[in-house]
Coordinates of C-alpha atoms and ligand atoms in Angstrom, one line a residue:
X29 CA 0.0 0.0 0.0
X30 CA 1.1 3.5 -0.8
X31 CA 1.2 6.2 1.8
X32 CA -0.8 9.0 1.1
X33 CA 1.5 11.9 1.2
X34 CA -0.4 15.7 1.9
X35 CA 0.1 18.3 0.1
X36 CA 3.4 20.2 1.1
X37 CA 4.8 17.5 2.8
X38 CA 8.3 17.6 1.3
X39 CA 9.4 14.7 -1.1
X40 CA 12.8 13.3 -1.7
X41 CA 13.3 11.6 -5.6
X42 CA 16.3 10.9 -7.6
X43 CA 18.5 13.0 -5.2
X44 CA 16.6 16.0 -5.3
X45 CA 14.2 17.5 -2.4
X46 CA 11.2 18.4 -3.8
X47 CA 9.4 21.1 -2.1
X48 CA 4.7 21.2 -2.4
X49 CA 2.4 23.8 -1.6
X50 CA 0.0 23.0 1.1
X51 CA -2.7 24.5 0.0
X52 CA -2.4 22.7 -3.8
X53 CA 0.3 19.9 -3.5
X54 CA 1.5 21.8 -7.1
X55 CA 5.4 21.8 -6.9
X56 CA 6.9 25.0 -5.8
X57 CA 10.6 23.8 -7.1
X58 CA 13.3 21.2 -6.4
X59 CA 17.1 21.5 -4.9
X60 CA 19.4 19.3 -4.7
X61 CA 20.3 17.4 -1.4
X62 CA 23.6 17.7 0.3
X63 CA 25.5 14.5 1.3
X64 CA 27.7 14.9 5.0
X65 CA 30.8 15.2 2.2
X66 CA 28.8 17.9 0.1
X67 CA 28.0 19.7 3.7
X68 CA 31.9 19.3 4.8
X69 CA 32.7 20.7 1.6
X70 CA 30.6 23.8 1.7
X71 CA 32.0 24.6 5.2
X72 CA 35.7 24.4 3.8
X73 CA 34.8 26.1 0.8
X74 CA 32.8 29.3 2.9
X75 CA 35.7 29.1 5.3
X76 CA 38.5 30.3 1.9
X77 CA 35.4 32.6 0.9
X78 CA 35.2 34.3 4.9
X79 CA 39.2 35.1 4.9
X80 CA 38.4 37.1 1.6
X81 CA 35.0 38.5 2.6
X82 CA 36.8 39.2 6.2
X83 CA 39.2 40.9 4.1
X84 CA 37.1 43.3 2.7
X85 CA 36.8 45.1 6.3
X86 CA 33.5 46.8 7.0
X87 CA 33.5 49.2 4.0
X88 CA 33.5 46.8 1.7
X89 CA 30.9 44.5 3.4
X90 CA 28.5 47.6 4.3
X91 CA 28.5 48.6 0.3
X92 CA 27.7 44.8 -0.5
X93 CA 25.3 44.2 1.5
X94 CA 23.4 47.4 0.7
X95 CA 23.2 46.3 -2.7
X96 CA 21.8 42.6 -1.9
X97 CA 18.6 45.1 0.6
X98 CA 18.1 46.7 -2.8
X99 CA 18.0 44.1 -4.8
X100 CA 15.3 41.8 -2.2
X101 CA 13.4 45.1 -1.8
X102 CA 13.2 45.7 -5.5
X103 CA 11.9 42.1 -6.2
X104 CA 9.4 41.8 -2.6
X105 CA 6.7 40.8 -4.6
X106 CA 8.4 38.3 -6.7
X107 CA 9.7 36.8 -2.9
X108 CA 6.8 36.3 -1.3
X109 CA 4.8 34.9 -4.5
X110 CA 7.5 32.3 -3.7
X111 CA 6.9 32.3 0.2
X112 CA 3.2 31.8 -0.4
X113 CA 3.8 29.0 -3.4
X114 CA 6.4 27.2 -1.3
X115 CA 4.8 27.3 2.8
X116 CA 1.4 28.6 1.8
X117 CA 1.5 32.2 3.6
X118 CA -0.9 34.8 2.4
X119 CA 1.3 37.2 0.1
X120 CA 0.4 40.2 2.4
X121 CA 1.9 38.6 5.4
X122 CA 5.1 37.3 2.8
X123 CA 5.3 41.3 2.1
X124 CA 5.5 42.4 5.7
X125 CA 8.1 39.6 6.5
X126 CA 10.1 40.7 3.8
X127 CA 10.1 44.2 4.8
X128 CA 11.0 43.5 8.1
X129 CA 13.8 41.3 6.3
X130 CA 15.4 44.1 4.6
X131 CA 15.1 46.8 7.2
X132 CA 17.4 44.0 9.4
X133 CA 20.1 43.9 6.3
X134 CA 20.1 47.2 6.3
X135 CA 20.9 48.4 9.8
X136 CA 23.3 45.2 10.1
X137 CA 25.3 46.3 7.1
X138 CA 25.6 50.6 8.4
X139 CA 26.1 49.6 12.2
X140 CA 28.4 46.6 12.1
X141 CA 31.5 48.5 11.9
X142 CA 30.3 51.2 14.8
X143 CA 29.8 48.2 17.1
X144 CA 32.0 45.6 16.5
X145 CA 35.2 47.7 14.7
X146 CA 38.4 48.5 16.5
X147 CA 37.9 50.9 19.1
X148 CA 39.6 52.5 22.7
X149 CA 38.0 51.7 25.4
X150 CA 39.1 53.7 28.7
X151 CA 41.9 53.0 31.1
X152 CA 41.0 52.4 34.9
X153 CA 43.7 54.2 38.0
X154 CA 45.0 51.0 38.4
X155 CA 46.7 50.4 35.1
X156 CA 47.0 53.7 33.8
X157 CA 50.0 53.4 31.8
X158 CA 48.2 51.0 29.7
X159 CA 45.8 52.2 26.9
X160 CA 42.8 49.3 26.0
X161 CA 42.3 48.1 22.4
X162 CA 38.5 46.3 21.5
X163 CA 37.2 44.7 18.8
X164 CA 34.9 42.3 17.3
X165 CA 36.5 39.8 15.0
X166 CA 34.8 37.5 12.9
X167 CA 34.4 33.3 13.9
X168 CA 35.0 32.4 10.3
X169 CA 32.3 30.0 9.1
X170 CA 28.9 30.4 11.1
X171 CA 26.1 27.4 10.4
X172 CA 22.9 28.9 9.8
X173 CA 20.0 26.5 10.4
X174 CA 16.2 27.9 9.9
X175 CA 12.4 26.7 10.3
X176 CA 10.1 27.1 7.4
X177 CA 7.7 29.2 9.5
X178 CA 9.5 32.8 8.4
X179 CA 11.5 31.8 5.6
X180 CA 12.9 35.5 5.1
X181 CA 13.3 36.8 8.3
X182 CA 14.8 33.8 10.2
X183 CA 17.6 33.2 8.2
X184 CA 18.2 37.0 7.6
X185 CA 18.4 37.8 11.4
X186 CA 21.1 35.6 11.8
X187 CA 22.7 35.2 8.4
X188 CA 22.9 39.6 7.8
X189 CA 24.0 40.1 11.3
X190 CA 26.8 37.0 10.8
X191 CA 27.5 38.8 7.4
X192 CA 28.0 42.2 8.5
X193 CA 30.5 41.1 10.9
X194 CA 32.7 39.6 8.7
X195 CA 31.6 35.9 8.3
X196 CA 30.8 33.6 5.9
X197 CA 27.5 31.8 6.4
X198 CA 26.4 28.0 5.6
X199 CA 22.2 27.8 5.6
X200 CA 20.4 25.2 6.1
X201 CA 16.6 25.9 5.2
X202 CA 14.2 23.9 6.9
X203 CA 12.6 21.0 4.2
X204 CA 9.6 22.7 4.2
X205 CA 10.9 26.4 2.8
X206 CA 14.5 25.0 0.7
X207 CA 13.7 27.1 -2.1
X208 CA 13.1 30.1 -0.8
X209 CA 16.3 29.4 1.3
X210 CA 17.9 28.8 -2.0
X211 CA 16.9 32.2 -3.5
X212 CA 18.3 34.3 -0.4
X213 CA 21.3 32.8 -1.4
X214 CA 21.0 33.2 -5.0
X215 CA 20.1 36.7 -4.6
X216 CA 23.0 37.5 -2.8
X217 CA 25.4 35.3 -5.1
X218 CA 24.1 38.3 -7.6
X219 CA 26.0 40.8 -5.8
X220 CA 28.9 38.7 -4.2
X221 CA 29.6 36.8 -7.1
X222 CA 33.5 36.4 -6.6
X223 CA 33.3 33.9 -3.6
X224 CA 30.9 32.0 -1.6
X225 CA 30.4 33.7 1.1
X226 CA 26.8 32.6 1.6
X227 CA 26.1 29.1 0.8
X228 CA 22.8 26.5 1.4
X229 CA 23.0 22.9 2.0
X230 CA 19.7 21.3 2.1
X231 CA 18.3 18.1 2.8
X232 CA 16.0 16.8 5.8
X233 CA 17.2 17.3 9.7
X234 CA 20.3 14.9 9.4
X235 CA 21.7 17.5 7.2
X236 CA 21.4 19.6 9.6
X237 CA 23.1 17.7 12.2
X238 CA 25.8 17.0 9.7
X239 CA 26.4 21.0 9.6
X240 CA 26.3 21.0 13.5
X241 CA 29.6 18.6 13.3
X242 CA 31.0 19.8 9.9
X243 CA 33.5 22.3 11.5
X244 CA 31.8 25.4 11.4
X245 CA 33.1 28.0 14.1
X246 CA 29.9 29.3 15.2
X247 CA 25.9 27.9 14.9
X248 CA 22.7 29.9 14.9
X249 CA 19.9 27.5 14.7
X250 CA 16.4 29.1 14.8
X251 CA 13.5 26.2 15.1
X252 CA 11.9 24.2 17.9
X253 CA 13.4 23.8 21.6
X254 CA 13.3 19.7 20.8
X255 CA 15.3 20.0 18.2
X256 CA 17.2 23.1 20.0
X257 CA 18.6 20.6 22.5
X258 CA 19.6 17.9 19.8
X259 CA 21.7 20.6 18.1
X260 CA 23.8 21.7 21.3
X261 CA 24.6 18.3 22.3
X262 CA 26.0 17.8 18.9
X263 CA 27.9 21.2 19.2
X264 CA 29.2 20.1 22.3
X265 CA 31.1 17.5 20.9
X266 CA 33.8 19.9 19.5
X267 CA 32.5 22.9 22.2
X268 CA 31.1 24.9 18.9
X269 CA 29.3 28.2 20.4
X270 CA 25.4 27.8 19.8
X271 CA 23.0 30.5 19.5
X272 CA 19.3 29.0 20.0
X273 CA 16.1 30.6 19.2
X274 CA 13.4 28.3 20.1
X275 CA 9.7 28.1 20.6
X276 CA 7.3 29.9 22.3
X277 CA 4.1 30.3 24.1
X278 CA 3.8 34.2 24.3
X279 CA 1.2 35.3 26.5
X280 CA -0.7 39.2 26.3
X281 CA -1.6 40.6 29.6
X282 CA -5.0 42.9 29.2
X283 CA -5.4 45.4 32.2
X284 CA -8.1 47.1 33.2
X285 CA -7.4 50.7 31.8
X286 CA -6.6 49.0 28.4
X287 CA -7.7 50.5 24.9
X288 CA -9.8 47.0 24.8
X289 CA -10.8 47.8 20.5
X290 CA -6.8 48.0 19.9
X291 CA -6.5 44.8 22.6
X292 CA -8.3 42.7 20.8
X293 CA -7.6 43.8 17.2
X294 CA -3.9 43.6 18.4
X295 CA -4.5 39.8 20.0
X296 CA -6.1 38.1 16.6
X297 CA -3.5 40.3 14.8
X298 CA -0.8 38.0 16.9
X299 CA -2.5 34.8 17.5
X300 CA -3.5 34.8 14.3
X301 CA -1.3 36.1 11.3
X302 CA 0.6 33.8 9.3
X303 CA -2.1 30.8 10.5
X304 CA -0.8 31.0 13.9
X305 CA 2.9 29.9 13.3
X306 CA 4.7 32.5 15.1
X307 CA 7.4 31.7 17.5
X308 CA 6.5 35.2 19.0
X309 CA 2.9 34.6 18.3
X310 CA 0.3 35.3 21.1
X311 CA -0.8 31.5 21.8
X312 CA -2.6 32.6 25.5
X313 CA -4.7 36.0 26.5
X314 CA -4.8 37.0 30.6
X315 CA -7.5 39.6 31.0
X316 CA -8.5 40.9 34.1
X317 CA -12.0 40.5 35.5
X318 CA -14.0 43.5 35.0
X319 CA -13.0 43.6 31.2
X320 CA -13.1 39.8 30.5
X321 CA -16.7 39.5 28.9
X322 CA -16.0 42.5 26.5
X323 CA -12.7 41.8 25.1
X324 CA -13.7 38.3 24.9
X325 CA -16.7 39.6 22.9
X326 CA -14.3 41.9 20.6
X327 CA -11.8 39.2 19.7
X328 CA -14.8 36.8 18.9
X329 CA -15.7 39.2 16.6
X330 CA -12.7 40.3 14.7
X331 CA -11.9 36.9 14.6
X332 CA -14.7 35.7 13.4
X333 CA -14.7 38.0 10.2
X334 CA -10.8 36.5 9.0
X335 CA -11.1 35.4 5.3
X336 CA -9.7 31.5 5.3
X337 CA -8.3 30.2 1.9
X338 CA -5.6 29.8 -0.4
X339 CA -5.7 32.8 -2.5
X340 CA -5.6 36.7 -0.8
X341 CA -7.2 35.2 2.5
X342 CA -6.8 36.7 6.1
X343 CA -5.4 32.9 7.2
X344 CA -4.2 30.2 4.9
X345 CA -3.3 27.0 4.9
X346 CA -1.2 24.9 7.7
X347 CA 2.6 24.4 6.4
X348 CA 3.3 21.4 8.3
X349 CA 0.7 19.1 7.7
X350 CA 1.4 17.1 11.0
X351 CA 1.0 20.3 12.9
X352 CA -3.1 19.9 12.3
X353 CA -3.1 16.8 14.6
X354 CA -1.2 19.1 17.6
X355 CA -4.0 21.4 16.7
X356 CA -6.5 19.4 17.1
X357 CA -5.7 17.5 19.8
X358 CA -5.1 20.9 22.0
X359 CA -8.7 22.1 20.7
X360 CA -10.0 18.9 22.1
X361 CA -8.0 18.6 25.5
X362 CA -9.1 22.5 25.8
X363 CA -12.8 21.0 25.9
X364 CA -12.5 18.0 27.5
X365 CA -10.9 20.1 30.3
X366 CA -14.0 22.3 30.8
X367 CA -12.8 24.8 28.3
X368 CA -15.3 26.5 26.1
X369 CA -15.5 27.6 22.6
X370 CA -16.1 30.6 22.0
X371 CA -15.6 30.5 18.4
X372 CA -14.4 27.7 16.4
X373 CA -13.9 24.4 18.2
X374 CA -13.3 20.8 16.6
X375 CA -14.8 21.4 13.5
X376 CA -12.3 24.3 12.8
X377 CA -10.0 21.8 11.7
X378 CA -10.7 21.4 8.1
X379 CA -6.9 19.9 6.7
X380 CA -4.8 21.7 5.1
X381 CA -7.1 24.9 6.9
X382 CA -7.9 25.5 10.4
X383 CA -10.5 28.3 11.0
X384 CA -10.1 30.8 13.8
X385 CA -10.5 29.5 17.3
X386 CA -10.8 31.6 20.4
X387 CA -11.3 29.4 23.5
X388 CA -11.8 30.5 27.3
X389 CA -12.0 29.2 30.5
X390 CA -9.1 27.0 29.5
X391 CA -7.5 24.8 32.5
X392 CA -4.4 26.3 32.7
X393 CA -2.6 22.8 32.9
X394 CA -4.2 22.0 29.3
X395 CA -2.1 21.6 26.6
X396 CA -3.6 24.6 24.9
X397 CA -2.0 26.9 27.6
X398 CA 1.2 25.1 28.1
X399 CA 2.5 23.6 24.7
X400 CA 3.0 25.6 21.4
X401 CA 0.3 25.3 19.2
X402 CA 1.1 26.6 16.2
X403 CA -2.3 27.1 14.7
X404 CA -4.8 30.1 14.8
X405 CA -5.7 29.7 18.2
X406 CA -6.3 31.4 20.9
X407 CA -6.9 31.0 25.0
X408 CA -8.7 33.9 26.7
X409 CA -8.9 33.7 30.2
X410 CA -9.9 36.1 33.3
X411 CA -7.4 36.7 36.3
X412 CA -8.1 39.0 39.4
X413 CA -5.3 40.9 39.0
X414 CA -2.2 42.0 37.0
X415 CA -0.3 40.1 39.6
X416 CA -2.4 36.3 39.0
X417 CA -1.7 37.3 35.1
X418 CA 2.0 38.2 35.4
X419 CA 2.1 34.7 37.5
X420 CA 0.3 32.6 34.8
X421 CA 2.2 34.3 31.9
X422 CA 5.8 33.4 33.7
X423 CA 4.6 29.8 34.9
X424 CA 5.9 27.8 31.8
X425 CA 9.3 26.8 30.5
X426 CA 9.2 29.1 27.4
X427 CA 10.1 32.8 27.7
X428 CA 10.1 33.9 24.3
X429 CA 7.8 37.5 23.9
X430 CA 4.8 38.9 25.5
X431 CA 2.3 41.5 25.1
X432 CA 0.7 43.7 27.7
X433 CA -2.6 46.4 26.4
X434 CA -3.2 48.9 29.4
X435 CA -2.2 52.4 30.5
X436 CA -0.8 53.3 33.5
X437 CA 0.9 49.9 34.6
X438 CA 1.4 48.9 31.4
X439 CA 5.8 48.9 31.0
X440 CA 5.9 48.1 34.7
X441 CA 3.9 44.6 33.7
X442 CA 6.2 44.0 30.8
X443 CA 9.3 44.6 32.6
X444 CA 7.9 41.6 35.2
X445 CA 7.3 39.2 31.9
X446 CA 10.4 36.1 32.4
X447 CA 10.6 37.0 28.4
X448 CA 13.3 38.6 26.1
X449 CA 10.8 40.5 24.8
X450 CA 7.8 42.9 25.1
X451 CA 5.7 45.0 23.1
X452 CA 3.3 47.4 24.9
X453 CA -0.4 48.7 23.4
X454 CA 1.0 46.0 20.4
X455 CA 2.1 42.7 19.3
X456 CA 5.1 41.3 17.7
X457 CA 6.4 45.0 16.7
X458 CA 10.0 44.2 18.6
X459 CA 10.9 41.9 16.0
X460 CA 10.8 44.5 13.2
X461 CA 13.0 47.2 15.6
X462 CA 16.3 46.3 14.3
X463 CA 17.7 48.5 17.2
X464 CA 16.4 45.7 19.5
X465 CA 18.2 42.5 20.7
X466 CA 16.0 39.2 19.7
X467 CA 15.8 36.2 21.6
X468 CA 14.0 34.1 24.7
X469 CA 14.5 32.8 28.0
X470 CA 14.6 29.2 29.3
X471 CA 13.1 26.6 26.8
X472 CA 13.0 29.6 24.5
X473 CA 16.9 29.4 24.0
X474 CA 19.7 31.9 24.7
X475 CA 21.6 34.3 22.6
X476 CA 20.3 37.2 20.5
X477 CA 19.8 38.1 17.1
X478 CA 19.2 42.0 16.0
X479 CA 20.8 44.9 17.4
X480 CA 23.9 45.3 18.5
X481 CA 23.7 42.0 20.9
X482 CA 23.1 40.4 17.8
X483 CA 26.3 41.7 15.8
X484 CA 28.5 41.1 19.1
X485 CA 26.8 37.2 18.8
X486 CA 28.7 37.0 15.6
X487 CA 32.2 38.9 16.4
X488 CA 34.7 37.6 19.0
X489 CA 35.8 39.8 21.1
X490 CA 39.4 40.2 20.8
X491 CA 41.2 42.8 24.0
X492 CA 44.7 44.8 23.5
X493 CA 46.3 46.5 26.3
X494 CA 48.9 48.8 25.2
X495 CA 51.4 50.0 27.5
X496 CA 51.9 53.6 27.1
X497 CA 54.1 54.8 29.9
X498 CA 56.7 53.1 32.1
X499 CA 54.5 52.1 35.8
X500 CA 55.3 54.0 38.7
X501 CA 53.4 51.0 40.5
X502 CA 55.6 47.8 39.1
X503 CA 52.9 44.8 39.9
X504 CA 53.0 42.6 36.7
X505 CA 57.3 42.0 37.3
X506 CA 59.7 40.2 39.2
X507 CA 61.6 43.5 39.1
X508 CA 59.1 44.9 42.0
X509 CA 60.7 45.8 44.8
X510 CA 59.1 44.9 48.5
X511 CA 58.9 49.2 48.7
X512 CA 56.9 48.9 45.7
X513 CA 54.6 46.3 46.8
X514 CA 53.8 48.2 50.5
X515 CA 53.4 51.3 47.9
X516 CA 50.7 49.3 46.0
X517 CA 49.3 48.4 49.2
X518 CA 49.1 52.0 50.2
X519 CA 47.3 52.9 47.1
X520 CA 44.9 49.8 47.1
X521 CA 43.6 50.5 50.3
X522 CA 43.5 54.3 49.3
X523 CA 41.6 53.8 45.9
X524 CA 39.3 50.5 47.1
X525 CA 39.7 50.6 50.9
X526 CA 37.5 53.5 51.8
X527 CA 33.9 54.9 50.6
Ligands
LIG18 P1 12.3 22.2 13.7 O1 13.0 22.2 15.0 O2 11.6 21.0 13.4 O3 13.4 22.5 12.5 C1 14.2 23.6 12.5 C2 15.4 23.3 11.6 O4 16.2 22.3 12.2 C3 15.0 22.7 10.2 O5 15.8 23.2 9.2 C4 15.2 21.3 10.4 O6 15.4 20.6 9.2 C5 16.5 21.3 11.3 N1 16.7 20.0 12.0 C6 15.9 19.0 12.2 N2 16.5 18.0 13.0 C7 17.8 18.5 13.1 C8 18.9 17.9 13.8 N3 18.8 16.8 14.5 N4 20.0 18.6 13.8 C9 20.1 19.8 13.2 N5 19.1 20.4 12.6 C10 17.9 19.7 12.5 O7 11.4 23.5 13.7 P2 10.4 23.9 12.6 O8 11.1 24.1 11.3 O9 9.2 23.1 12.7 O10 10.0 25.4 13.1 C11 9.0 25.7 14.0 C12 9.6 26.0 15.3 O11 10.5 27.0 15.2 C13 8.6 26.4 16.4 O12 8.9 25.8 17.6 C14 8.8 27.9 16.5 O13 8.5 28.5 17.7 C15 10.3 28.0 16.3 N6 10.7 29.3 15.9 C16 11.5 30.1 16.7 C17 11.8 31.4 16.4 C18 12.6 32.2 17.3 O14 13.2 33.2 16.8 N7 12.8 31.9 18.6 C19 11.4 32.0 15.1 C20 10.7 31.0 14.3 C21 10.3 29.8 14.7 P3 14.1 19.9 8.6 O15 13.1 20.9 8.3 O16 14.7 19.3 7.3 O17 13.6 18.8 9.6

């Protein structure tokens, strides 16, 4: 008996990985899969392309780059017609990723030298007659590995930031998304064409793992905290520096003085774009009594008027077609628990499409509240107080983002979040501030991407002293005399001793 295969589950033939759409099954292209000697190879072969791209300094790096953001902004569209053929995202949403995308490239390619080049830092009394030297100097070859979720923006958040400082970069797209992985690369080849410098290998999850242990000097992986785990202990074999950005079960806080039309436009907005498959996306709602029943009522609402299709609908199809059983199963444990539907419920699932859901009541030890979902979902439930919602956002493992809709508490409650990241009266917004560090908590990983944390992820740090004047103090010599010693004494106790 065959196995029936759903549409946009990837397919492997004559060498090749062939990518589906999920909506349609129809082929959105094919790339070739990378053997562990192909994968070695690519790391040796980026690692002769970094020296040169290293080589180039930031100058040279900064007027590349800006050249590969012109080039993806000038062909958006033609991107994310290829980000919906390939994972089935609505082209709108493909547009915004993309955006977001290049406004990443470009602040990675103009800051990189102010944060990471060569710089003085300042002397302290007690070596005085030393100037300090800093800088960030590039690993060499850094291992990109993505999920199929954001396509664009994954690998760019890494990949850019690992560019700008002066690395060359080995991709692995996830085997849902390989050909949009394939034309980040392309695109870039374009405008780099000497070397390199940026370079896919594709295949399923052992290629992956075959990257972790190929020799690169660095790894960003960007995907779920399962496989998160897998891909340390196998960069723990040669103590490779990891850089995990896992999953997520972001929660939005709704307070009493919140604006509760922009609460609940903002909570379907995150729960709901992209189908619901957002590491950053809001998965559970805490709203406090008195405004319960009317946000509850607004959401329902909003929700309930999302377009669900394949073509120029508010939600399309799932990408991972074994996500809909996850789905499902936390619709009905939500239920079974006592939950209540609100709108949606079991019937929403309707493969490859899952309609809008908002439940409430949900037991908080139900796997709707504590395990990702991934689908365009929602919890809602009421707390007494900011303080019962701060407690139930923080209870799980994850600590990715959060959101919190309210007035005059409202940065005080997202500062108490155990997150990496808040937005305030929005959702998901501090993933488009390329000013911002990226990154989660706990089962949500460690390490940041974008901002200046996330250049300083991909630069060593390399300290000078200097000596600039002979030391009245001799320390660092045999050559000290025992005067010299009681003198240092003397001046310790004066400098540290007091105050
Ligand atoms: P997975 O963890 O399944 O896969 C991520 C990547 O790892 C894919 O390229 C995958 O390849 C590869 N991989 C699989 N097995 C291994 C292995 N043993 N060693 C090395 N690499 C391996 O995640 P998904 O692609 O399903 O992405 C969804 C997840 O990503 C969600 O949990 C989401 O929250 C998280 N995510 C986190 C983000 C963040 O910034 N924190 C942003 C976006 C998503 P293959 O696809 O071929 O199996």
């Amino acid at each position: 008996m065959t196995a029936v295969r759903l549409p946009g589950t990837p397919v492997i033939e004559g060498g090749h990985l062939i990518s589906t759409s999920p909506a349609t099954g129809g082929e959105a292209g094919r790339v070739p899969v990378a053997t562990p000697a192909d994968v070695e190879h690519a790391v040796e072969r980026a690692r002769a392309a970094g020296q040169w791209w290293a080589g180039l300094g930031f100058t040279g790096r900064r007027e590349r780059l800006l050249r590969w953001r012109r080039l993806i902004a000038q062909r958006m569209e033609q991107l994310a017609e290829l980000v919906h053929a390939e994972g089935g995202k609505p082209v709108a949403d493909g547009l915004v990723e993309i955006l977001t995308a290049v406004e990443h490239v470009d602040w990675a390619a103009r800051n990189a030298r102010r944060v990471l080049g060569p710089r003085r830092v300042r002397s302290r009394l007690i070596l005085a007659e030393f100037s300090a030297h800093l800088e960030y100097q590039p690993h060499g070859v850094v291992g990109v590995i993505g999920p199929w979720n954001y396509p664009v923006l994954t690998p760019i958040g890494s990949a850019a930031y690992a560019l700008a400082a002066g690395n060359a970069v080995v991709f692995k797209p996830s085997e849902y998304t390989p050909v949009v992985g394939q034309w980040l690369v392309d695109s870039f080849a374009e405008v780099v064409p000497e070397q390199p410098v940026f370079a896919t290998v594709h295949g399923l999850g052992d290629v992956g793992a075959a990257l972790c242990r190929a020799g690169v000097d660095k790894l960003a992986f960007t995907g779920s905290t399962a496989t998160a785990k897998k891909v340390m202990a196998a960069c723990a074999e040669s103590l490779t520096p990891v850089l995990l950005e896992a999953g997520g079960k972001d929660a939005m806080i709704v307070d009493s003085d919140a604006d509760l039309d922009a609460a609940a436009e903002a909570a379907v907005w995150g729960a709901m774009t992209n189908a619901g498959q957002t590491c950053i996306g809001i998965e559970r709602v805490y709203a406090v009594q008195p405004v319960f029943d009317a946000f509850v009522d607004k959401v329902v609402e909003r929700a309930g008027r999302l377009t669900v299709g394949p073509e120029d609908a508010d939600v399309g199809p799932i990408t991972m077609p074994s996500q809909l059983d996850v789905i499902r199963r936390h619709i009905d444990d939500a239920l079974a628990r006592g939950g209540r539907a609100a709108l949606g419920g079991p019937d929403a699932v309707q493969p490859p499409y899952v309609r809008p859901t908002v439940l409430v009541d949900v037991p908080e030890d139900s796997a709707a509240v504590r395990e990702e979902t991934f689908g365009p979902t929602l919890t809602v439930n009421p707390v007494r107080d900011v303080d019962e919602a701060i407690a139930r956002a923080n209870a799980l493992p994850y600590g990715l983002g959060g959101s919190v809709f309210g007035r005059r508490r409202a940065v005080a409650i997202a500062r108490r979040l155990r997150s990496g990241m808040a937005s305030v009266n929005s959702t998901l917004t501090f993933a488009g501030m390329s000013t911002l560090p990226f990154g989660g908590v706990g089962e949500s990983g460690f390490g940041r991407i974008h901002g200046e944390d996330g250049l300083r992820e991909f630069g060593r740090a390399k300290a000078v002293t200097r000596r600039r004047a002979r030391s009245l103090l001799p320390s660092t010599t045999f050559e000290r005399t025992p005067a010299d010693v009681a003198r240092l004494v003397k001046a310790v106790k004066m400098l540290y001793g007091r105050g």
